[in-house]
mmCIF file of C-alpha atoms and ligand atoms in Angstrom:
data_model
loop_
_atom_site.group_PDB
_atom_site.id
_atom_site.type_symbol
_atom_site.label_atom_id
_atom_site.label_comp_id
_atom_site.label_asym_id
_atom_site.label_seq_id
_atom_site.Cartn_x
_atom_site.Cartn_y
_atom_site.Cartn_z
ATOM 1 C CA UNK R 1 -3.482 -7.641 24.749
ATOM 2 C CA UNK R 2 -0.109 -7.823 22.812
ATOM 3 C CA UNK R 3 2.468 -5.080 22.683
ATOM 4 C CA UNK R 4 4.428 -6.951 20.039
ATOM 5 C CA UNK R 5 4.747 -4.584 16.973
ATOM 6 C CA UNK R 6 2.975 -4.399 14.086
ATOM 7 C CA UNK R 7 4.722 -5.091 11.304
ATOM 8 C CA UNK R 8 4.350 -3.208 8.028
ATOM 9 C CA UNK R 9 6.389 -3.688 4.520
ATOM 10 C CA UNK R 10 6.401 -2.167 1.557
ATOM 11 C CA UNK R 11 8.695 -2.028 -1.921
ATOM 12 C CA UNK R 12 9.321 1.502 -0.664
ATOM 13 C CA UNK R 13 7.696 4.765 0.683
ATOM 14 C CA UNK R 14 4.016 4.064 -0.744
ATOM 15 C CA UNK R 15 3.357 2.069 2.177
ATOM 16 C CA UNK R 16 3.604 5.377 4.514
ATOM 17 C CA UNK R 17 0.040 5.812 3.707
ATOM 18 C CA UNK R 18 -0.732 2.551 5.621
ATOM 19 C CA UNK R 19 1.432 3.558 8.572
ATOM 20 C CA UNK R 20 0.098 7.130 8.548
ATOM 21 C CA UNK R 21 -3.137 5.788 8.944
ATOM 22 C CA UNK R 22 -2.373 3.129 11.387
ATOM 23 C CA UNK R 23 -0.531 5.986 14.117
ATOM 24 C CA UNK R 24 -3.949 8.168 13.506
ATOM 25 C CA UNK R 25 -5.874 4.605 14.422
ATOM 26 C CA UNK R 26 -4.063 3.354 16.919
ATOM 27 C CA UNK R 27 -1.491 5.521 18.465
ATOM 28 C CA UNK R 28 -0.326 3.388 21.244
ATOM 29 C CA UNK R 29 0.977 0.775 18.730
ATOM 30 C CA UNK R 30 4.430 0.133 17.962
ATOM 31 C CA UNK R 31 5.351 0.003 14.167
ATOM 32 C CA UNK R 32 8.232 -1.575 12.461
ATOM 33 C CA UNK R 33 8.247 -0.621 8.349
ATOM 34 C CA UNK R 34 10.678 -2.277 5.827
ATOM 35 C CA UNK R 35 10.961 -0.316 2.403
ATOM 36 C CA UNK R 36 12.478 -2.271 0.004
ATOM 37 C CA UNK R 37 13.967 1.072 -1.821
ATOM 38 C CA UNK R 38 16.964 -0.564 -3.198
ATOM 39 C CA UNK R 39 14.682 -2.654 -5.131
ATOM 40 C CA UNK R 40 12.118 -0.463 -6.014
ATOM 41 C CA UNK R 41 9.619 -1.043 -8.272
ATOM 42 C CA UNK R 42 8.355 -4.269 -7.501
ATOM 43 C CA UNK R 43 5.243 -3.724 -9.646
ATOM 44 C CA UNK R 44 7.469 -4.172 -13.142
ATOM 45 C CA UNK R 45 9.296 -8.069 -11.833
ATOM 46 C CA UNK R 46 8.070 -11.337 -12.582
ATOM 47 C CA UNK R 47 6.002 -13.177 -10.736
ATOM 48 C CA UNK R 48 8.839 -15.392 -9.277
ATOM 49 C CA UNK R 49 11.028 -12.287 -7.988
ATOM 50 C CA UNK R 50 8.174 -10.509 -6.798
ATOM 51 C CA UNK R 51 7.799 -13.659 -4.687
ATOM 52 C CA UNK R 52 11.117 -14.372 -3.884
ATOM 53 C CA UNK R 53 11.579 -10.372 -2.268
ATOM 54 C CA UNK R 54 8.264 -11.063 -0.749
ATOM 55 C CA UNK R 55 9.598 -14.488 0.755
ATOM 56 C CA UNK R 56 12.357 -11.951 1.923
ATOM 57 C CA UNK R 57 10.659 -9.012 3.370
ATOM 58 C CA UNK R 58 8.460 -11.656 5.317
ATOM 59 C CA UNK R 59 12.153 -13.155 7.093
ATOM 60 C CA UNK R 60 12.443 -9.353 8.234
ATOM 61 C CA UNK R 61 9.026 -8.935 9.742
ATOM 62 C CA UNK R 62 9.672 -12.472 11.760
ATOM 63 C CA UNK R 63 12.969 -11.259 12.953
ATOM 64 C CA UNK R 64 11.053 -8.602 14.751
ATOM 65 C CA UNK R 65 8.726 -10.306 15.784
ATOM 66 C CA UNK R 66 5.650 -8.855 14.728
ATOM 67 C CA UNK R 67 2.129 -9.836 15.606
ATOM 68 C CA UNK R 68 0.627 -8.801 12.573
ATOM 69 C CA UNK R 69 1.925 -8.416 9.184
ATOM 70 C CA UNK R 70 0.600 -5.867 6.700
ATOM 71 C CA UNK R 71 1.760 -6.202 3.185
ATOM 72 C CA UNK R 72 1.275 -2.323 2.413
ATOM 73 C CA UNK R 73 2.161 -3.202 -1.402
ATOM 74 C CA UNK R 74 -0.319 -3.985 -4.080
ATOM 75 C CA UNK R 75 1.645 -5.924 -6.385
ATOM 76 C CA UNK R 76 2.840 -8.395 -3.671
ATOM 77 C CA UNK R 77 -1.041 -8.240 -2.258
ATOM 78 C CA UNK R 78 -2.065 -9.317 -5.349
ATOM 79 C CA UNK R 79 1.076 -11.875 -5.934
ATOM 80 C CA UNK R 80 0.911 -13.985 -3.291
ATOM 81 C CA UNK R 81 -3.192 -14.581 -3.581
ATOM 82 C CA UNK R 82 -2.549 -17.893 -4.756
ATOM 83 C CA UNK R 83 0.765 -18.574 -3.043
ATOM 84 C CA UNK R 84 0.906 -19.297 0.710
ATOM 85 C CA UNK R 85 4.126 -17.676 1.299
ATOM 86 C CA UNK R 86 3.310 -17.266 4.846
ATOM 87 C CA UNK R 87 3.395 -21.080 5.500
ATOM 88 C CA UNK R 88 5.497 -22.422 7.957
ATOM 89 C CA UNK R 89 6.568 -18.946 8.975
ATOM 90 C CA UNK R 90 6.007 -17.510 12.391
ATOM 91 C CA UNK R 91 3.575 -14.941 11.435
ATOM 92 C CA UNK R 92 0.113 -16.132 12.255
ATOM 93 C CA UNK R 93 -2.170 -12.713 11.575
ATOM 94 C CA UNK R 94 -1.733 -10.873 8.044
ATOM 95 C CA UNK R 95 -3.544 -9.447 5.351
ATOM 96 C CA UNK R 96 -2.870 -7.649 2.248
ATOM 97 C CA UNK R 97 -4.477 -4.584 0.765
ATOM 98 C CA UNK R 98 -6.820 -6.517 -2.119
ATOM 99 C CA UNK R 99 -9.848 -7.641 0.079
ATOM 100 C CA UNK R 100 -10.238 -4.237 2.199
ATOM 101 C CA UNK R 101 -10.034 -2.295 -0.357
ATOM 102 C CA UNK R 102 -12.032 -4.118 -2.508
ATOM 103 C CA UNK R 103 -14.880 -4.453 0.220
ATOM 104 C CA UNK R 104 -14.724 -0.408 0.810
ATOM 105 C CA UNK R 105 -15.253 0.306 -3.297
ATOM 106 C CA UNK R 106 -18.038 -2.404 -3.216
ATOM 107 C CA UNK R 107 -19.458 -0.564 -0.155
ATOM 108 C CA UNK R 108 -19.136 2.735 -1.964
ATOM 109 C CA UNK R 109 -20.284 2.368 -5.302
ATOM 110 C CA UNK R 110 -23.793 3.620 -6.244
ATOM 111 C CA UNK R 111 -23.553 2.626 -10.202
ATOM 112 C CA UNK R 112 -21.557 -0.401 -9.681
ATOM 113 C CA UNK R 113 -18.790 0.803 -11.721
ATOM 114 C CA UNK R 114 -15.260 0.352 -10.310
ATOM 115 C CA UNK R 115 -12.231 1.527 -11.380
ATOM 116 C CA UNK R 116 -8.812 -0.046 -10.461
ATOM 117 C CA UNK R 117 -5.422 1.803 -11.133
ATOM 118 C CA UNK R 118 -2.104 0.106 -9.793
ATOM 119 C CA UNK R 119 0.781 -1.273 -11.539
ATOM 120 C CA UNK R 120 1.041 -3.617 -13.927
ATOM 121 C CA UNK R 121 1.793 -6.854 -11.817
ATOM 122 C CA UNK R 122 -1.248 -5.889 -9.952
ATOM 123 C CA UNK R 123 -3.817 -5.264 -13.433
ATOM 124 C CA UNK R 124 -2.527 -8.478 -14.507
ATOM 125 C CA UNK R 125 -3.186 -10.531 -11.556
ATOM 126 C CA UNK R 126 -6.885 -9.954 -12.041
ATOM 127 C CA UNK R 127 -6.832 -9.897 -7.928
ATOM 128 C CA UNK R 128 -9.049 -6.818 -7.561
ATOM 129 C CA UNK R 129 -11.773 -8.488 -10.213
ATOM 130 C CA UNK R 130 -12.248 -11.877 -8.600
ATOM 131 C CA UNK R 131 -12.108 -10.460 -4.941
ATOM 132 C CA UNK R 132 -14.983 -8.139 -6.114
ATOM 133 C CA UNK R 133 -16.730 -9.983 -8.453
ATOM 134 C CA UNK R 134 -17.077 -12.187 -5.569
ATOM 135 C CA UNK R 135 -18.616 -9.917 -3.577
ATOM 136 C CA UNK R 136 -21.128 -8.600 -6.095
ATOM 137 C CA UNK R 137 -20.876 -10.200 -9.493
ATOM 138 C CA UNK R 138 -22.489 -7.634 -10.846
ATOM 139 C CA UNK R 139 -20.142 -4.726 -10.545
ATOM 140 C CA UNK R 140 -18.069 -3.788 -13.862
ATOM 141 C CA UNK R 141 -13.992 -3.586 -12.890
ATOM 142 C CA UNK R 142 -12.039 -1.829 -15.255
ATOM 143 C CA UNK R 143 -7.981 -2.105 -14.496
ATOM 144 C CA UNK R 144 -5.520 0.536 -15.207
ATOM 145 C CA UNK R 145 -2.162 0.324 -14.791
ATOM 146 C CA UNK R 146 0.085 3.379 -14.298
ATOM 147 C CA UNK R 147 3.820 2.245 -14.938
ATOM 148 C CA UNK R 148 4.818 5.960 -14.404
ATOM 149 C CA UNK R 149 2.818 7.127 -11.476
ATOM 150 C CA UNK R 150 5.711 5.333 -9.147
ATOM 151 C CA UNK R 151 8.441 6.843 -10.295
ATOM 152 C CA UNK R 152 7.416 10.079 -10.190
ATOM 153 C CA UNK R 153 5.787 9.633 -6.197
ATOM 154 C CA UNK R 154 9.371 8.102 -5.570
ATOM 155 C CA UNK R 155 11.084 11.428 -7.229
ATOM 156 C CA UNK R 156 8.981 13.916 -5.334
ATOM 157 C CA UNK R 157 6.681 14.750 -8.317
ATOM 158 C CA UNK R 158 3.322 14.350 -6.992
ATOM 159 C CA UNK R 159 1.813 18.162 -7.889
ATOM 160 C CA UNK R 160 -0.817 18.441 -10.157
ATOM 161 C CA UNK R 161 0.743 21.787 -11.475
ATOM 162 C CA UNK R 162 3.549 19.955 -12.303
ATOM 163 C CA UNK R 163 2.973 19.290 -16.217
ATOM 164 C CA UNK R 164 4.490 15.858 -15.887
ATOM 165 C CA UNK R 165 2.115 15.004 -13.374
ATOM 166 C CA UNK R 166 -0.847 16.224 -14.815
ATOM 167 C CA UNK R 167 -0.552 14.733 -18.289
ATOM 168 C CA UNK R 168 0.121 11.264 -17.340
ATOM 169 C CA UNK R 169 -3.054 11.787 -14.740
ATOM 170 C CA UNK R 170 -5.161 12.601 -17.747
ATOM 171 C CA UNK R 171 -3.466 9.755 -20.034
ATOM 172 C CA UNK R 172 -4.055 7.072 -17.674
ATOM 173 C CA UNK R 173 -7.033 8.373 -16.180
ATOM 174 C CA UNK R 174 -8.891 8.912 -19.856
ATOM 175 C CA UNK R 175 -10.211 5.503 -19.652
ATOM 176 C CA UNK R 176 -12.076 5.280 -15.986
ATOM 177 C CA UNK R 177 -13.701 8.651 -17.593
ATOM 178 C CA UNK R 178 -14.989 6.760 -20.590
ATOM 179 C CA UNK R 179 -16.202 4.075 -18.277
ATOM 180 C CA UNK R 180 -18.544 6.273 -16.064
ATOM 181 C CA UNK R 181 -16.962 4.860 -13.017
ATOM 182 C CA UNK R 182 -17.631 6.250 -9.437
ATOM 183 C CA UNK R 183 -15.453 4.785 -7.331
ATOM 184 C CA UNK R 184 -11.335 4.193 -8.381
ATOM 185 C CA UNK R 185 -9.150 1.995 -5.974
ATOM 186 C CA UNK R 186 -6.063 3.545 -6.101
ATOM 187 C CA UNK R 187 -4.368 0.218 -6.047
ATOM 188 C CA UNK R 188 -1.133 1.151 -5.614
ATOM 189 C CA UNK R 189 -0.370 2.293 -2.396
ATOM 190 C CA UNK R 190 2.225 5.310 -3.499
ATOM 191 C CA UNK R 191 -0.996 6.770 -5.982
ATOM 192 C CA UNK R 192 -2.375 8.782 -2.431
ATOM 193 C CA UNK R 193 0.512 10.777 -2.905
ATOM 194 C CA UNK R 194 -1.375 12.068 -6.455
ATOM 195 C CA UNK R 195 -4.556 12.139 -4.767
ATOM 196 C CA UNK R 196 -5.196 16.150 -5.489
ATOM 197 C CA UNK R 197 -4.039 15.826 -9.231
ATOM 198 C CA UNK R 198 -6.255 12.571 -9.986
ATOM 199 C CA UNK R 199 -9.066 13.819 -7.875
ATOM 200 C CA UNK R 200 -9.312 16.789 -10.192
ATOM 201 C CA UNK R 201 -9.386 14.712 -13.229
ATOM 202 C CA UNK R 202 -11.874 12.619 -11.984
ATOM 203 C CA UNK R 203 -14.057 15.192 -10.232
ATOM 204 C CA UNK R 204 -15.394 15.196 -7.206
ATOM 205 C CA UNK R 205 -18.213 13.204 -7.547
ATOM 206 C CA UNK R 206 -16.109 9.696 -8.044
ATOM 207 C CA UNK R 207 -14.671 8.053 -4.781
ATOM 208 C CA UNK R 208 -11.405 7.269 -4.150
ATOM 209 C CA UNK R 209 -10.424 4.564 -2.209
ATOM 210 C CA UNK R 210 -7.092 4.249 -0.585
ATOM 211 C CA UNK R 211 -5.902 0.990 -0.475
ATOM 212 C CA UNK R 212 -3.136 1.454 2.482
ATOM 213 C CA UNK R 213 -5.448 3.134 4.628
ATOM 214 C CA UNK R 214 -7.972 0.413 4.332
ATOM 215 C CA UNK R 215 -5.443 -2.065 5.599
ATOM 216 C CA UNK R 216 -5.297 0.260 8.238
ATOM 217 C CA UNK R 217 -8.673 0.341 9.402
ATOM 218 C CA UNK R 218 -9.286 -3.562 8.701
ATOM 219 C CA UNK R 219 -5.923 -4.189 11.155
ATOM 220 C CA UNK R 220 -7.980 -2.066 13.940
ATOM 221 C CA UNK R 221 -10.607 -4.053 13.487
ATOM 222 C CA UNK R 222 -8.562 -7.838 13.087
ATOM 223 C CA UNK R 223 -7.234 -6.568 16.694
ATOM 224 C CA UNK R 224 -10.479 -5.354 18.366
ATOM 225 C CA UNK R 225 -12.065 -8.784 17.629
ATOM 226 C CA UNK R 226 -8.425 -10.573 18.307
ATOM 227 C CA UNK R 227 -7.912 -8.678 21.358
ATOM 228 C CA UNK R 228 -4.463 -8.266 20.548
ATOM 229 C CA UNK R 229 -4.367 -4.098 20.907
ATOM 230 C CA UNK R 230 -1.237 -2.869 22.820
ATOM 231 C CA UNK R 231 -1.630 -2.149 26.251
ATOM 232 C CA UNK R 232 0.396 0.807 26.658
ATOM 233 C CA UNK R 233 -0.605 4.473 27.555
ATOM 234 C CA UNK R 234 2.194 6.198 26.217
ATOM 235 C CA UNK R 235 2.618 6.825 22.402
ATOM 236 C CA UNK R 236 3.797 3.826 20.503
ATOM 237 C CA UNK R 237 7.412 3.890 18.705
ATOM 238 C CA UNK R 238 7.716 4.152 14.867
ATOM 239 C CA UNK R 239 10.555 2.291 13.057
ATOM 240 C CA UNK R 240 11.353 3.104 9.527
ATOM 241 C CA UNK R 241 13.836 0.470 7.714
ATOM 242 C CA UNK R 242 14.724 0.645 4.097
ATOM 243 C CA UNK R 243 17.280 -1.383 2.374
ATOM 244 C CA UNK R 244 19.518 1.237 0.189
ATOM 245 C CA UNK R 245 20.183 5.333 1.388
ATOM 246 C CA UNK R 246 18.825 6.245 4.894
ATOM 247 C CA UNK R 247 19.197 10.258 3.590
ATOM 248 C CA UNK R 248 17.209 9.999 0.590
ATOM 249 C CA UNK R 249 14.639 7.340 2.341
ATOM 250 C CA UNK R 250 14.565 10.229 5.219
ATOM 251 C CA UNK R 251 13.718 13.016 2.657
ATOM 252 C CA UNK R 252 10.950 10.895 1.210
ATOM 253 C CA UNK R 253 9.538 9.991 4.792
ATOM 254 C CA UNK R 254 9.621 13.385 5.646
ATOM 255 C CA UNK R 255 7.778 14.620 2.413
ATOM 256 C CA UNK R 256 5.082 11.687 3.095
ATOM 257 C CA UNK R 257 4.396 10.888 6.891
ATOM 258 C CA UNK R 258 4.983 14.478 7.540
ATOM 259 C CA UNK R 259 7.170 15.939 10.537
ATOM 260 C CA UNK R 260 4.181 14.963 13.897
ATOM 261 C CA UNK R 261 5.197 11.365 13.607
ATOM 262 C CA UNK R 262 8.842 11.068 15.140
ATOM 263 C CA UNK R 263 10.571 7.439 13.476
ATOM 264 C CA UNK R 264 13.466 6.219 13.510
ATOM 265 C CA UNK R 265 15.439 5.462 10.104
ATOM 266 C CA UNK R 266 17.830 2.551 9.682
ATOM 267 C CA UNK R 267 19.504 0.906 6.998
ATOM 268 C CA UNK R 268 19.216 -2.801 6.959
ATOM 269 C CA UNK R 269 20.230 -5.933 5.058
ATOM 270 C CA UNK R 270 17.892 -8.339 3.714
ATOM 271 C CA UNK R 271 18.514 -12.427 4.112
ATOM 272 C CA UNK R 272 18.802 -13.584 0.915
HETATM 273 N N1 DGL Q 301 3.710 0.377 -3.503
HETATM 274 C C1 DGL Q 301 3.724 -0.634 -4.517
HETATM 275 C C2 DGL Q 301 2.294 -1.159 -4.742
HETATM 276 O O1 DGL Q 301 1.417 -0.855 -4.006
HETATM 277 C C3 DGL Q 301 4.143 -0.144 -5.848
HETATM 278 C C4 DGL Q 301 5.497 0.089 -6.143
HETATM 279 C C5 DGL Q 301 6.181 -1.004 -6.893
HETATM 280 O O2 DGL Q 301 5.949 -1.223 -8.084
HETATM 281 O O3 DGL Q 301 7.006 -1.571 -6.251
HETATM 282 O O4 DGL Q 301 2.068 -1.880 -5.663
#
């Protein structure tokens, strides 16, 4: 048992959809978040700033003291593959969202055709390819990136009357049509928040896959082997940190995590 938090960070609000999940899990688990939102979009940055916020965001999860960290952001998922930018920190337990996605697609697909839509970091990293491929090289991957989907999740656009929101779905979408696939990753982990508007363009008959809530479901799991659940009876505490405006961070948490799950919302300041 370990009532340590969990820790959970994100470029900005996408990674609600991990924490949402993770309160519906395991409800007796204290959550700290970090949204980067004064730095938001991560998922258009090199390689070396992506890493160096990363390197950043990971000082803030040790601060608190977390037992696990969750990196509830594609691009930096896929980033730091090759990059062991946990070394020599005190966080022993993490994981990303490539490999549980990845393994819930392979598990779903009937025609072995997988379709991956994130940002562009996270196309070009290739991550969700090779982590599948090495699970069954014989599934086809076809990568997507959405520049624009961000954006408009961050703005509040995410309904597919909106005529915004609906022709980029189709644009970006067109492709994983042509390609016949049945299961799409939404890599991303602010795309759940389009999940009506791309589930209509898709139909119903193709999967989607959310990557935060699959880092959800594999920390349950990390912690029912580790034995490192909280031992608590009463409901655990949610804190919400985000690094530029606590009102318009609060209007987005609101929107996303709905009103059931009380958090807290606090500025803070990033080492740098
Ligand atoms: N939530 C981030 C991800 O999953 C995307 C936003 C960004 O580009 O920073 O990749």
């Amino acid at each position: 048992m370990n009532n340590a938090a969990i820790g959970v960070f994100d470029s900005g609000v996408g990674g609600l959809t991990c924490v949402e999940e993770l309160v519906r899990l395991m409800p007796h688990e204290n959550i700290v978040y970090l949204g980067d939102t004064a730095r938001v979009p991560y998922g258009t940055r090199s390689r070396e700033t992506i890493l160096k916020y990363t390197r950043q965001d990971i000082a803030f999860m040790e601060q608190h003291n977390v037992k696990m960290a969750l990196i509830a952001c594609g691009t930096v998922s896929s980033v730091i593959m090759n990059n062991p930018v946990f070394d020599g920190t005190g966080i022993k337990e993490y994981s990303g969202v490539v490999i549980p996605a990845a393994h819930a697609a392979c598990a779903a697909t009937k025609n072995k055709r997988i379709g991956i839509i994130a940002t562009s970091a996270t196309v070009k990293s290739g991550s969700y390819g090779k982590v599948i491929r090495g699970i069954d090289p014989e599934i086809k991957v076809v990568g997507k990136a959405c520049p624009l989907f961000v954006p408009l999740v961050e703005n509040g656009y995410t309904s597919p009357e909106n005529p915004a929101v609906r022709f980029f779905a189709e644009e970006y979408l067109e492709c994983m049509k042509r390609e016949g696939v049945d299961t799409l990753i939404l890599g991303c982990t602010h795309y759940p928040h389009l999940k009506e508007v791309i589930s209509q363009v898709m139909g119903d008959n193709v999967t989607l896959i959310s990557s935060g809530a699959e880092l959800a479901k594999y920390a349950l799991k990390t912690m029912t082997f580790d034995s490192t659940l909280a031992d608590r009876s009463e409901s655990g505490t949610v804190e919400l940190y985000c690094t530029d405006s606590e009102e318009l961070f609060a209007e987005n948490v609101e929107r996303f995590l709905g009103k059931n799950i009380n958090a807290k919302i606090s500025k803070c300041n990033l080492k740098t």
